């Protein structure tokens, strides 16, 4: 990691690097840039720095989510996670109160990050693999492909309301249910596939099994600034979850241009946008990085696997 005083001749220091917050150092303009990760064009995980929101039928205005999506974009929001359907014992059910394809295109046109989630009404004891596969097939028809969904695909399976399934006393049954969901979307190449749920659903299941899966956790403190991993540490088994990517910190958020309440989310970890294994390992993947540079010893180059400040 060069500083401006030790850059070799021909190298450029960009403004982000000068601020000690860089993702990679570009080569000079005559060289081929193989900056990490991925080929001729540098890429990086998706990591919005502003508020994100999960939206569904509750945000519909005149049969559309456009009003809400436009207001979020105009507010400087980082992304939306859209509930485009449900998982029921009878199978997958697409949303009908709005046009999911329209909402997805509106989100992409607005430059917002896009995530997808399905609410689960089905019993954990049932093998809903076919419903998950039907949901996957549906995503392909509405523009929510692995290349456009950069905030993950999630199954929202809760407890406490009359319509929620009752968790099995054997938490391995509950775990197997969501694992089948993750496997379907993992196999389709979606880079991040996880679960939004009460930690209690998996409390007695080995932490090593559920803890390394992508989690979208909720703990209401009504503050974007204070929504950090440290806030979650004392909260039940959330502390043993190693892959908490998204933190829902409020359900009464507001943005100008939309009059209703919004569930407010903050991204805590960079969301992988390529590679596989989202459900199995939180989107971790291995990639060969080909770097071609002229270096005069004893200078060294260090690449950080995660965008952001490199530890001293």
Coordinates of C-alpha atoms in Angstrom, one line a residue:
X1 CA 0.0 0.0 0.0
X2 CA 1.9 3.0 -1.3
X3 CA 1.7 6.4 0.1
X4 CA 2.2 9.4 -2.2
X5 CA 5.9 9.7 -1.2
X6 CA 6.8 6.2 -2.3
X7 CA 4.9 5.7 -5.5
X8 CA 7.2 4.5 -8.3
X9 CA 7.4 6.6 -11.5
X10 CA 4.4 6.3 -13.7
X11 CA 1.9 5.4 -11.0
X12 CA -1.2 7.5 -10.1
X13 CA -2.5 8.2 -6.7
X14 CA -6.3 8.8 -6.8
X15 CA -8.1 11.0 -4.3
X16 CA -9.6 8.1 -2.5
X17 CA -6.2 6.6 -2.0
X18 CA -4.8 9.9 -0.8
X19 CA -7.5 9.9 1.9
X20 CA -6.2 6.5 3.0
X21 CA -9.4 4.9 2.0
X22 CA -8.8 3.1 -1.3
X23 CA -9.8 -0.1 -3.1
X24 CA -6.9 -0.5 -5.5
X25 CA -4.1 1.6 -7.0
X26 CA -4.5 2.2 -10.8
X27 CA -1.5 1.6 -13.0
X28 CA -0.3 4.2 -15.5
X29 CA -2.5 4.9 -18.5
X30 CA -0.3 2.9 -20.9
X31 CA -0.5 -0.4 -18.9
X32 CA -3.2 -3.0 -18.8
X33 CA -5.0 -2.7 -15.5
X34 CA -5.8 -6.0 -13.8
X35 CA -6.8 -4.4 -10.5
X36 CA -8.6 -6.6 -8.1
X37 CA -10.9 -8.3 -8.4
X38 CA -11.8 -9.4 -11.9
X39 CA -10.2 -8.9 -15.3
X40 CA -9.7 -5.7 -17.2
X41 CA -12.3 -3.6 -15.4
X42 CA -11.8 -3.3 -11.6
X43 CA -14.9 -4.3 -9.6
X44 CA -15.8 -4.3 -5.9
X45 CA -18.5 -5.5 -3.6
X46 CA -21.6 -3.4 -3.1
X47 CA -21.4 -1.4 0.1
X48 CA -23.9 1.5 0.3
X49 CA -23.0 4.1 2.8
X50 CA -26.6 5.5 3.1
X51 CA -29.9 4.2 4.3
X52 CA -31.5 1.3 2.6
X53 CA -35.1 0.1 2.9
X54 CA -37.2 -3.1 2.6
X55 CA -40.4 -2.5 0.8
X56 CA -43.5 -4.6 -0.2
X57 CA -47.2 -4.4 -0.7
X58 CA -47.4 -2.1 2.4
X59 CA -45.7 0.7 0.3
X60 CA -47.9 0.3 -2.7
X61 CA -49.5 3.6 -4.0
X62 CA -52.1 3.4 -6.7
X63 CA -51.0 -0.2 -7.6
X64 CA -47.3 0.6 -7.9
X65 CA -44.2 0.9 -5.8
X66 CA -42.9 3.7 -8.1
X67 CA -43.8 6.6 -5.7
X68 CA -41.9 4.9 -2.8
X69 CA -38.9 3.9 -5.0
X70 CA -38.6 7.4 -6.5
X71 CA -38.7 9.0 -3.0
X72 CA -36.0 6.7 -1.7
X73 CA -33.8 7.5 -4.7
X74 CA -34.3 11.3 -4.3
X75 CA -33.5 11.0 -0.6
X76 CA -30.1 9.6 -1.4
X77 CA -31.0 6.1 -0.3
X78 CA -28.6 3.3 -1.1
X79 CA -30.9 0.6 -2.1
X80 CA -34.2 -1.3 -1.6
X81 CA -35.0 -5.0 -0.9
X82 CA -38.3 -5.8 -2.4
X83 CA -40.7 -8.5 -1.3
X84 CA -41.8 -9.9 -4.7
X85 CA -43.7 -12.9 -3.4
X86 CA -44.4 -15.4 -0.7
X87 CA -43.6 -19.0 0.1
X88 CA -46.7 -21.0 1.2
X89 CA -47.4 -24.7 1.8
X90 CA -49.1 -24.7 -1.6
X91 CA -46.0 -23.3 -3.3
X92 CA -44.6 -20.0 -4.5
X93 CA -47.0 -17.1 -4.8
X94 CA -45.9 -13.9 -6.7
X95 CA -47.0 -10.5 -5.5
X96 CA -50.1 -9.1 -7.2
X97 CA -50.7 -5.8 -5.5
X98 CA -47.9 -4.3 -7.7
X99 CA -45.9 -5.2 -10.8
X100 CA -42.6 -6.7 -9.6
X101 CA -40.9 -6.4 -12.9
X102 CA -41.9 -2.7 -13.0
X103 CA -40.6 -2.1 -9.5
X104 CA -37.3 -3.9 -10.3
X105 CA -36.7 -1.8 -13.4
X106 CA -37.6 1.4 -11.6
X107 CA -35.0 0.5 -8.9
X108 CA -32.3 -0.2 -11.5
X109 CA -33.1 2.9 -13.5
X110 CA -32.8 5.0 -10.3
X111 CA -29.4 3.6 -9.6
X112 CA -30.4 2.0 -6.3
X113 CA -29.0 -1.3 -5.0
X114 CA -31.5 -4.1 -5.5
X115 CA -32.3 -7.0 -3.1
X116 CA -35.1 -9.5 -3.2
X117 CA -37.0 -11.2 -0.4
X118 CA -39.8 -13.7 0.0
X119 CA -42.0 -13.9 3.1
X120 CA -42.5 -17.4 4.4
X121 CA -45.9 -18.7 5.6
X122 CA -45.0 -22.3 5.1
X123 CA -44.4 -24.9 7.8
X124 CA -40.8 -25.8 8.5
X125 CA -41.5 -29.5 8.4
X126 CA -42.4 -29.3 4.7
X127 CA -39.9 -29.7 1.9
X128 CA -40.6 -26.6 -0.2
X129 CA -37.7 -27.1 -2.6
X130 CA -40.1 -26.9 -5.6
X131 CA -41.6 -23.7 -4.4
X132 CA -38.1 -22.2 -4.0
X133 CA -37.2 -23.4 -7.6
X134 CA -40.4 -21.8 -8.9
X135 CA -39.5 -18.5 -7.1
X136 CA -36.1 -18.7 -8.8
X137 CA -37.7 -19.2 -12.2
X138 CA -39.9 -16.3 -11.6
X139 CA -37.0 -14.0 -10.8
X140 CA -35.5 -14.7 -14.2
X141 CA -38.7 -13.4 -15.9
X142 CA -38.8 -10.0 -14.0
X143 CA -35.2 -8.9 -14.3
X144 CA -34.0 -10.0 -10.9
X145 CA -31.0 -12.0 -12.2
X146 CA -27.8 -12.8 -10.4
X147 CA -26.2 -9.9 -12.3
X148 CA -28.7 -7.3 -11.2
X149 CA -29.4 -8.3 -7.6
X150 CA -26.5 -6.9 -5.5
X151 CA -28.2 -6.7 -2.1
X152 CA -28.9 -10.4 -1.8
X153 CA -31.8 -12.8 -2.0
X154 CA -33.5 -13.5 1.4
X155 CA -36.1 -15.6 3.0
X156 CA -38.0 -13.7 5.7
X157 CA -39.3 -16.3 8.1
X158 CA -40.6 -15.0 11.4
X159 CA -42.7 -16.0 14.4
X160 CA -45.2 -14.3 16.7
X161 CA -48.0 -13.3 14.3
X162 CA -51.0 -15.5 13.6
X163 CA -49.9 -16.0 10.0
X164 CA -46.3 -17.0 10.9
X165 CA -45.4 -20.7 11.0
X166 CA -44.6 -22.2 14.4
X167 CA -41.0 -23.2 14.6
X168 CA -40.3 -26.8 15.2
X169 CA -39.1 -27.9 18.6
X170 CA -36.2 -29.5 16.7
X171 CA -34.4 -26.4 15.4
X172 CA -32.5 -28.6 12.9
X173 CA -35.8 -28.9 11.0
X174 CA -36.1 -25.1 10.9
X175 CA -32.5 -24.8 9.8
X176 CA -33.0 -27.4 7.0
X177 CA -35.9 -25.4 5.7
X178 CA -33.9 -22.3 5.1
X179 CA -30.9 -24.3 4.0
X180 CA -32.9 -25.7 1.1
X181 CA -33.8 -22.1 0.2
X182 CA -30.2 -21.0 0.2
X183 CA -29.0 -24.0 -1.8
X184 CA -31.5 -23.3 -4.6
X185 CA -30.3 -19.7 -5.1
X186 CA -26.7 -20.6 -4.4
X187 CA -26.7 -23.2 -7.2
X188 CA -28.2 -20.5 -9.5
X189 CA -25.1 -18.3 -8.9
X190 CA -26.6 -15.6 -6.8
X191 CA -23.7 -14.2 -4.8
X192 CA -25.5 -13.6 -1.5
X193 CA -28.4 -15.7 -0.2
X194 CA -29.5 -15.5 3.4
X195 CA -32.3 -15.5 6.0
X196 CA -34.1 -12.8 7.9
X197 CA -35.5 -14.4 11.1
X198 CA -35.8 -14.4 14.8
X199 CA -32.6 -15.8 16.3
X200 CA -34.8 -17.9 18.6
X201 CA -35.8 -20.0 15.6
X202 CA -32.3 -21.4 15.5
X203 CA -31.2 -20.9 19.1
X204 CA -30.6 -24.5 19.9
X205 CA -29.1 -25.4 16.6
X206 CA -25.3 -25.4 16.6
X207 CA -24.0 -21.9 16.1
X208 CA -21.3 -23.1 13.7
X209 CA -24.0 -24.2 11.3
X210 CA -26.3 -21.2 11.3
X211 CA -23.6 -18.6 12.3
X212 CA -21.7 -18.7 9.0
X213 CA -24.8 -18.1 6.9
X214 CA -25.7 -14.6 5.7
X215 CA -28.1 -13.0 8.2
X216 CA -30.3 -9.9 7.9
X217 CA -30.8 -9.1 11.5
X218 CA -33.3 -6.8 13.2
X219 CA -32.9 -4.9 16.5
X220 CA -34.9 -1.7 16.8
X221 CA -32.9 1.3 18.0
X222 CA -34.2 3.9 15.5
X223 CA -30.8 5.2 14.7
X224 CA -28.8 4.7 11.4
X225 CA -25.7 6.2 13.0
X226 CA -25.8 3.8 16.0
X227 CA -26.7 0.7 14.0
X228 CA -23.4 -1.2 14.3
X229 CA -22.3 -4.8 14.8
X230 CA -21.5 -3.8 18.4
X231 CA -25.2 -2.9 18.9
X232 CA -26.1 -6.5 18.1
X233 CA -23.5 -8.2 20.2
X234 CA -25.5 -8.4 23.5
X235 CA -28.7 -9.3 21.6
X236 CA -29.5 -13.0 22.2
X237 CA -27.7 -15.4 19.8
X238 CA -27.0 -12.6 17.3
X239 CA -23.6 -12.4 18.8
X240 CA -22.7 -15.8 17.5
X241 CA -23.8 -14.9 13.9
X242 CA -20.6 -14.2 12.0
X243 CA -22.3 -13.1 8.8
X244 CA -24.6 -10.2 9.7
X245 CA -24.8 -8.3 6.5
X246 CA -27.8 -6.1 7.0
X247 CA -29.2 -4.5 10.1
X248 CA -32.9 -3.4 10.2
X249 CA -32.9 -0.7 12.9
X250 CA -36.3 0.9 12.5
X251 CA -39.8 0.4 11.0
X252 CA -40.9 4.0 11.1
X253 CA -38.5 5.7 8.7
X254 CA -39.7 8.5 6.5
X255 CA -38.5 10.1 3.2
X256 CA -39.7 13.2 1.5
X257 CA -42.2 12.4 -1.3
X258 CA -43.6 9.2 0.4
X259 CA -46.1 9.6 3.2
X260 CA -45.9 6.1 4.7
X261 CA -43.5 4.4 7.2
X262 CA -40.5 2.5 5.9
X263 CA -38.4 -0.3 7.4
X264 CA -34.9 1.1 7.6
X265 CA -31.8 -0.9 7.0
X266 CA -28.1 -0.4 7.2
X267 CA -25.5 -2.5 5.4
X268 CA -22.9 -3.6 7.9
X269 CA -20.6 -5.7 5.6
X270 CA -19.8 -5.4 1.9
X271 CA -22.2 -7.4 -0.2
X272 CA -20.4 -9.7 -2.7
X273 CA -21.5 -9.1 -6.2
X274 CA -19.8 -12.1 -7.9
X275 CA -18.8 -15.6 -7.1
X276 CA -20.9 -18.3 -5.4
X277 CA -21.5 -20.0 -2.1
X278 CA -23.6 -17.2 -0.7
X279 CA -25.7 -19.4 1.6
X280 CA -22.9 -21.8 2.5
X281 CA -20.3 -19.2 3.4
X282 CA -21.7 -15.7 3.2
X283 CA -20.5 -15.0 -0.3
X284 CA -16.9 -15.9 0.2
X285 CA -15.1 -16.9 -2.9
X286 CA -11.6 -17.3 -4.3
X287 CA -10.4 -15.5 -7.4
X288 CA -7.1 -15.3 -9.2
X289 CA -5.7 -11.8 -9.3
X290 CA -3.3 -11.2 -12.2
X291 CA -1.1 -8.1 -11.6
X292 CA 1.5 -6.9 -14.1
X293 CA 3.7 -4.0 -12.8
X294 CA 7.3 -2.9 -12.9
X295 CA 8.6 -2.7 -9.4
X296 CA 12.1 -1.6 -8.1
X297 CA 12.9 -3.6 -4.9
X298 CA 12.4 -3.4 -2.0
X299 CA 9.0 -1.9 -2.6
X300 CA 5.9 -4.1 -2.1
X301 CA 2.3 -4.1 -3.1
X302 CA -0.5 -5.1 -0.7
X303 CA -4.1 -5.7 -1.8
X304 CA -6.9 -5.6 0.8
X305 CA -9.6 -8.3 0.2
X306 CA -12.2 -5.8 1.5
X307 CA -12.7 -2.3 0.3
X308 CA -12.0 0.3 2.9
X309 CA -9.2 1.4 5.3
X310 CA -6.3 -1.0 5.6
X311 CA -5.2 -1.6 9.1
X312 CA -1.9 -0.1 10.0

